[in-house]
Amino acid sequence: MARTYTQVRQLIAQQLGQPWPITGTADTGGTTSILRDSILQIYNDDRLIGAHILLTSGSPSLTELLITDSAQTNGDATFRPTLGAAPDTLTYEILPYSGLDILRALQDSVLE
């Protein structure tokens, strides 16, 4: 059965027994270094530190960011590197690993 890149990323997370990926659409009110989404308010402060944000819409799509802080109050995830504009209304996934590394590994295995 053929699978999309998104399905493979999510299947890997499921097989690892992770409560990931977290998927959503960013609310307005973010900054060039903060993604804000009310669905992230269920996670305690600092719970998302070290996870990766994979922006799945916008330009360029598949931009990956590392979470350096998270705050439950507003559902904020602080990330680096900073973006040129706030990620407001962009779709995203939060993963416990680099989604782009998974893509590269899949591409390498196909080429072998």
Short mmCIF file of N, CA and C in Angstrom, two decimals:
data_model
loop_
_atom_site.label_atom_id
_atom_site.label_comp_id
_atom_site.label_asym_id
_atom_site.label_seq_id
_atom_site.Cartn_x
_atom_site.Cartn_y
_atom_site.Cartn_z
N MET A 1 0.84 -1.18 0.00
CA MET A 1 0.00 0.00 0.00
C MET A 1 0.88 1.24 0.00
N ALA A 2 0.64 2.13 -0.91
CA ALA A 2 1.41 3.37 -0.99
C ALA A 2 1.01 4.30 0.17
N ARG A 3 1.99 5.01 0.69
CA ARG A 3 1.75 5.96 1.79
C ARG A 3 2.37 7.30 1.43
N THR A 4 1.75 8.35 1.94
CA THR A 4 2.32 9.68 1.73
C THR A 4 3.41 9.92 2.77
N TYR A 5 4.21 10.93 2.50
CA TYR A 5 5.25 11.33 3.45
C TYR A 5 4.65 11.63 4.82
N THR A 6 3.53 12.32 4.85
CA THR A 6 2.86 12.65 6.12
C THR A 6 2.45 11.38 6.84
N GLN A 7 1.87 10.43 6.13
CA GLN A 7 1.44 9.17 6.75
C GLN A 7 2.63 8.40 7.32
N VAL A 8 3.75 8.39 6.61
CA VAL A 8 4.95 7.69 7.09
C VAL A 8 5.47 8.35 8.37
N ARG A 9 5.56 9.69 8.39
CA ARG A 9 6.01 10.40 9.61
C ARG A 9 5.13 10.05 10.79
N GLN A 10 3.83 10.08 10.57
CA GLN A 10 2.90 9.82 11.67
C GLN A 10 2.92 8.35 12.09
N LEU A 11 3.10 7.44 11.15
CA LEU A 11 3.20 6.03 11.48
C LEU A 11 4.45 5.73 12.29
N ILE A 12 5.56 6.36 11.94
CA ILE A 12 6.79 6.17 12.72
C ILE A 12 6.60 6.64 14.14
N ALA A 13 5.99 7.80 14.33
CA ALA A 13 5.74 8.30 15.69
C ALA A 13 4.85 7.34 16.46
N GLN A 14 3.82 6.81 15.81
CA GLN A 14 2.91 5.86 16.45
C GLN A 14 3.65 4.59 16.84
N GLN A 15 4.49 4.07 15.95
CA GLN A 15 5.24 2.85 16.23
C GLN A 15 6.23 3.04 17.38
N LEU A 16 6.72 4.26 17.55
CA LEU A 16 7.63 4.55 18.66
C LEU A 16 6.89 4.73 19.97
N GLY A 17 5.55 4.65 19.93
CA GLY A 17 4.76 4.79 21.14
C GLY A 17 4.72 6.21 21.68
N GLN A 18 4.89 7.18 20.81
CA GLN A 18 4.90 8.57 21.22
C GLN A 18 3.50 9.17 21.14
N PRO A 19 3.21 10.14 22.00
CA PRO A 19 1.91 10.84 21.89
C PRO A 19 1.99 11.91 20.81
N TRP A 20 2.71 11.65 19.78
CA TRP A 20 2.97 12.59 18.71
C TRP A 20 2.45 11.99 17.43
N PRO A 21 2.35 12.66 16.36
CA PRO A 21 2.59 14.08 16.24
C PRO A 21 1.41 14.88 16.74
N ILE A 22 1.67 16.09 17.13
CA ILE A 22 0.63 17.06 17.44
C ILE A 22 0.44 17.83 16.14
N THR A 23 -0.77 17.91 15.65
CA THR A 23 -1.01 18.64 14.41
C THR A 23 -2.02 19.75 14.66
N GLY A 24 -1.88 20.82 13.92
CA GLY A 24 -2.82 21.92 14.09
C GLY A 24 -2.56 23.04 13.12
N THR A 25 -3.30 24.11 13.32
CA THR A 25 -3.15 25.34 12.57
C THR A 25 -2.90 26.44 13.59
N ALA A 26 -1.80 27.17 13.41
CA ALA A 26 -1.42 28.20 14.36
C ALA A 26 -2.48 29.30 14.44
N ASP A 27 -2.71 29.76 15.67
CA ASP A 27 -3.59 30.90 15.89
C ASP A 27 -2.84 32.17 15.51
N THR A 28 -3.56 33.28 15.41
CA THR A 28 -2.89 34.57 15.24
C THR A 28 -2.34 35.00 16.59
N GLY A 29 -1.37 35.89 16.58
CA GLY A 29 -0.77 36.36 17.82
C GLY A 29 0.62 35.82 18.06
N GLY A 30 1.14 35.02 17.14
CA GLY A 30 2.51 34.53 17.26
C GLY A 30 3.49 35.62 16.86
N THR A 31 4.76 35.29 16.92
CA THR A 31 5.81 36.21 16.51
C THR A 31 6.76 35.46 15.59
N THR A 32 7.85 36.10 15.21
CA THR A 32 8.82 35.43 14.34
C THR A 32 9.56 34.31 15.07
N SER A 33 9.37 34.22 16.39
CA SER A 33 10.01 33.14 17.15
C SER A 33 9.03 32.39 18.06
N ILE A 34 7.73 32.65 17.91
CA ILE A 34 6.72 31.96 18.73
C ILE A 34 5.55 31.52 17.86
N LEU A 35 5.22 30.23 17.96
CA LEU A 35 4.01 29.70 17.35
C LEU A 35 2.98 29.63 18.47
N ARG A 36 1.80 30.20 18.25
CA ARG A 36 0.74 30.18 19.26
C ARG A 36 -0.43 29.38 18.73
N ASP A 37 -0.90 28.43 19.55
CA ASP A 37 -2.08 27.65 19.21
C ASP A 37 -2.75 27.20 20.50
N SER A 38 -4.03 27.47 20.62
CA SER A 38 -4.75 27.14 21.86
C SER A 38 -4.75 25.65 22.16
N ILE A 39 -4.60 24.78 21.14
CA ILE A 39 -4.58 23.34 21.44
C ILE A 39 -3.32 22.94 22.22
N LEU A 40 -2.30 23.79 22.21
CA LEU A 40 -1.07 23.49 22.95
C LEU A 40 -1.20 23.82 24.43
N GLN A 41 -2.32 24.41 24.84
CA GLN A 41 -2.52 24.74 26.25
C GLN A 41 -2.71 23.52 27.13
N ILE A 42 -2.89 22.36 26.55
CA ILE A 42 -3.03 21.14 27.37
C ILE A 42 -1.67 20.61 27.84
N TYR A 43 -0.60 21.16 27.28
CA TYR A 43 0.75 20.70 27.63
C TYR A 43 1.36 21.63 28.68
N ASN A 44 1.88 21.04 29.74
CA ASN A 44 2.50 21.83 30.81
C ASN A 44 3.65 22.66 30.28
N ASP A 45 3.99 23.71 31.03
CA ASP A 45 5.15 24.53 30.69
C ASP A 45 6.36 23.64 30.46
N ASP A 46 7.13 23.95 29.46
CA ASP A 46 8.40 23.28 29.11
C ASP A 46 8.23 21.86 28.59
N ARG A 47 7.02 21.34 28.46
CA ARG A 47 6.80 19.95 28.01
C ARG A 47 7.26 19.73 26.58
N LEU A 48 7.22 20.76 25.75
CA LEU A 48 7.55 20.59 24.33
C LEU A 48 8.99 20.92 23.99
N ILE A 49 9.79 21.32 24.99
CA ILE A 49 11.18 21.67 24.72
C ILE A 49 11.91 20.48 24.09
N GLY A 50 12.64 20.75 23.03
CA GLY A 50 13.41 19.72 22.34
C GLY A 50 12.67 19.07 21.19
N ALA A 51 11.36 19.31 21.10
CA ALA A 51 10.59 18.76 19.98
C ALA A 51 10.80 19.64 18.75
N HIS A 52 10.35 19.15 17.62
CA HIS A 52 10.53 19.85 16.35
C HIS A 52 9.17 20.28 15.81
N ILE A 53 9.12 21.51 15.31
CA ILE A 53 7.93 21.99 14.60
C ILE A 53 8.23 21.86 13.11
N LEU A 54 7.35 21.18 12.41
CA LEU A 54 7.47 21.07 10.96
C LEU A 54 6.30 21.85 10.36
N LEU A 55 6.59 22.99 9.74
CA LEU A 55 5.54 23.78 9.10
C LEU A 55 5.16 23.09 7.80
N THR A 56 3.88 22.74 7.67
CA THR A 56 3.44 21.96 6.51
C THR A 56 2.67 22.82 5.50
N SER A 57 2.60 24.12 5.76
CA SER A 57 2.04 25.04 4.77
C SER A 57 2.88 26.31 4.80
N GLY A 58 2.56 27.23 3.94
CA GLY A 58 3.33 28.47 3.88
C GLY A 58 4.48 28.33 2.91
N SER A 59 5.34 29.32 2.92
CA SER A 59 6.46 29.32 1.99
C SER A 59 7.74 29.65 2.74
N PRO A 60 8.75 28.83 2.73
CA PRO A 60 8.71 27.51 2.09
C PRO A 60 8.01 26.51 3.01
N SER A 61 7.29 25.57 2.43
CA SER A 61 6.68 24.53 3.25
C SER A 61 7.78 23.56 3.68
N LEU A 62 7.47 22.76 4.65
CA LEU A 62 8.41 21.82 5.25
C LEU A 62 9.61 22.54 5.87
N THR A 63 9.34 23.68 6.49
CA THR A 63 10.35 24.38 7.27
C THR A 63 10.35 23.75 8.66
N GLU A 64 11.53 23.44 9.18
CA GLU A 64 11.62 22.79 10.48
C GLU A 64 12.26 23.72 11.51
N LEU A 65 11.69 23.72 12.70
CA LEU A 65 12.11 24.59 13.79
C LEU A 65 12.28 23.76 15.05
N LEU A 66 13.20 24.15 15.92
CA LEU A 66 13.43 23.45 17.18
C LEU A 66 12.79 24.24 18.31
N ILE A 67 11.98 23.57 19.13
CA ILE A 67 11.31 24.24 20.26
C ILE A 67 12.29 24.41 21.41
N THR A 68 12.45 25.66 21.86
CA THR A 68 13.38 25.97 22.95
C THR A 68 12.65 26.30 24.24
N ASP A 69 11.34 26.55 24.18
CA ASP A 69 10.54 26.85 25.36
C ASP A 69 9.08 26.67 24.99
N SER A 70 8.26 26.35 25.99
CA SER A 70 6.82 26.29 25.74
C SER A 70 6.09 26.76 26.99
N ALA A 71 4.99 27.45 26.77
CA ALA A 71 4.20 28.01 27.87
C ALA A 71 2.75 27.59 27.72
N GLN A 72 2.20 27.02 28.77
CA GLN A 72 0.85 26.52 28.75
C GLN A 72 -0.19 27.64 28.68
N THR A 73 0.08 28.76 29.31
CA THR A 73 -0.90 29.84 29.43
C THR A 73 -1.55 30.22 28.11
N ASN A 74 -0.76 30.50 27.10
CA ASN A 74 -1.30 30.91 25.80
C ASN A 74 -1.15 29.84 24.72
N GLY A 75 -0.53 28.72 25.05
CA GLY A 75 -0.26 27.70 24.04
C GLY A 75 0.88 28.12 23.13
N ASP A 76 1.91 28.72 23.74
CA ASP A 76 3.05 29.23 22.96
C ASP A 76 4.18 28.21 22.90
N ALA A 77 4.77 28.08 21.73
CA ALA A 77 5.98 27.29 21.54
C ALA A 77 7.03 28.23 20.95
N THR A 78 8.08 28.51 21.73
CA THR A 78 9.17 29.35 21.27
C THR A 78 10.15 28.48 20.50
N PHE A 79 10.62 28.96 19.37
CA PHE A 79 11.46 28.13 18.51
C PHE A 79 12.64 28.91 17.98
N ARG A 80 13.58 28.17 17.41
CA ARG A 80 14.67 28.77 16.67
C ARG A 80 14.91 27.90 15.45
N PRO A 81 15.41 28.41 14.36
CA PRO A 81 15.74 29.80 14.10
C PRO A 81 14.48 30.63 13.93
N THR A 82 14.62 31.94 13.99
CA THR A 82 13.47 32.81 13.81
C THR A 82 13.07 32.83 12.33
N LEU A 83 11.82 33.16 12.11
CA LEU A 83 11.27 33.24 10.75
C LEU A 83 11.21 34.69 10.30
N GLY A 84 10.96 34.91 9.05
CA GLY A 84 10.80 36.26 8.51
C GLY A 84 9.46 36.87 8.87
N ALA A 85 8.47 36.04 9.21
CA ALA A 85 7.14 36.50 9.60
C ALA A 85 6.57 35.50 10.60
N ALA A 86 5.59 35.92 11.37
CA ALA A 86 4.94 35.03 12.34
C ALA A 86 4.27 33.87 11.59
N PRO A 87 4.28 32.67 12.17
CA PRO A 87 3.66 31.52 11.50
C PRO A 87 2.14 31.46 11.68
N ASP A 88 1.51 32.61 11.90
CA ASP A 88 0.07 32.67 12.11
C ASP A 88 -0.68 32.02 10.95
N THR A 89 -1.65 31.20 11.28
CA THR A 89 -2.56 30.48 10.37
C THR A 89 -1.88 29.41 9.52
N LEU A 90 -0.61 29.10 9.79
CA LEU A 90 0.06 28.02 9.06
C LEU A 90 -0.25 26.68 9.73
N THR A 91 -0.30 25.63 8.93
CA THR A 91 -0.46 24.29 9.50
C THR A 91 0.92 23.76 9.90
N TYR A 92 0.91 22.89 10.91
CA TYR A 92 2.18 22.40 11.45
C TYR A 92 1.99 21.02 12.07
N GLU A 93 3.11 20.37 12.30
CA GLU A 93 3.18 19.15 13.10
C GLU A 93 4.28 19.38 14.13
N ILE A 94 4.07 18.88 15.34
CA ILE A 94 5.13 18.86 16.33
C ILE A 94 5.52 17.41 16.50
N LEU A 95 6.81 17.14 16.30
CA LEU A 95 7.34 15.77 16.30
C LEU A 95 8.45 15.63 17.32
N PRO A 96 8.67 14.42 17.84
CA PRO A 96 9.76 14.21 18.80
C PRO A 96 11.12 14.10 18.13
N TYR A 97 11.14 14.13 16.81
CA TYR A 97 12.37 13.96 16.02
C TYR A 97 12.28 14.87 14.80
N SER A 98 13.34 14.95 14.07
CA SER A 98 13.37 15.78 12.88
C SER A 98 12.59 15.12 11.74
N GLY A 99 11.53 15.75 11.32
CA GLY A 99 10.76 15.24 10.19
C GLY A 99 11.56 15.26 8.90
N LEU A 100 12.45 16.24 8.76
CA LEU A 100 13.28 16.32 7.56
C LEU A 100 14.33 15.21 7.54
N ASP A 101 14.85 14.83 8.71
CA ASP A 101 15.79 13.70 8.76
C ASP A 101 15.10 12.41 8.33
N ILE A 102 13.85 12.24 8.72
CA ILE A 102 13.09 11.06 8.30
C ILE A 102 12.93 11.06 6.78
N LEU A 103 12.60 12.22 6.21
CA LEU A 103 12.46 12.32 4.76
C LEU A 103 13.77 11.96 4.06
N ARG A 104 14.88 12.49 4.55
CA ARG A 104 16.19 12.18 3.94
C ARG A 104 16.51 10.69 4.04
N ALA A 105 16.21 10.09 5.18
CA ALA A 105 16.47 8.66 5.35
C ALA A 105 15.63 7.84 4.37
N LEU A 106 14.37 8.23 4.19
CA LEU A 106 13.51 7.52 3.24
C LEU A 106 14.04 7.67 1.81
N GLN A 107 14.45 8.89 1.47
CA GLN A 107 14.99 9.11 0.12
C GLN A 107 16.26 8.30 -0.10
N ASP A 108 17.14 8.26 0.90
CA ASP A 108 18.37 7.48 0.78
C ASP A 108 18.08 6.00 0.61
N SER A 109 17.10 5.48 1.37
CA SER A 109 16.80 4.05 1.28
C SER A 109 16.20 3.70 -0.07
N VAL A 110 15.41 4.60 -0.65
CA VAL A 110 14.84 4.36 -1.96
C VAL A 110 15.92 4.32 -3.02
N LEU A 111 16.92 5.20 -2.87
CA LEU A 111 18.00 5.27 -3.86
C LEU A 111 18.95 4.08 -3.78
N GLU A 112 18.98 3.41 -2.64
CA GLU A 112 19.89 2.26 -2.50
C GLU A 112 19.28 1.07 -3.10
#
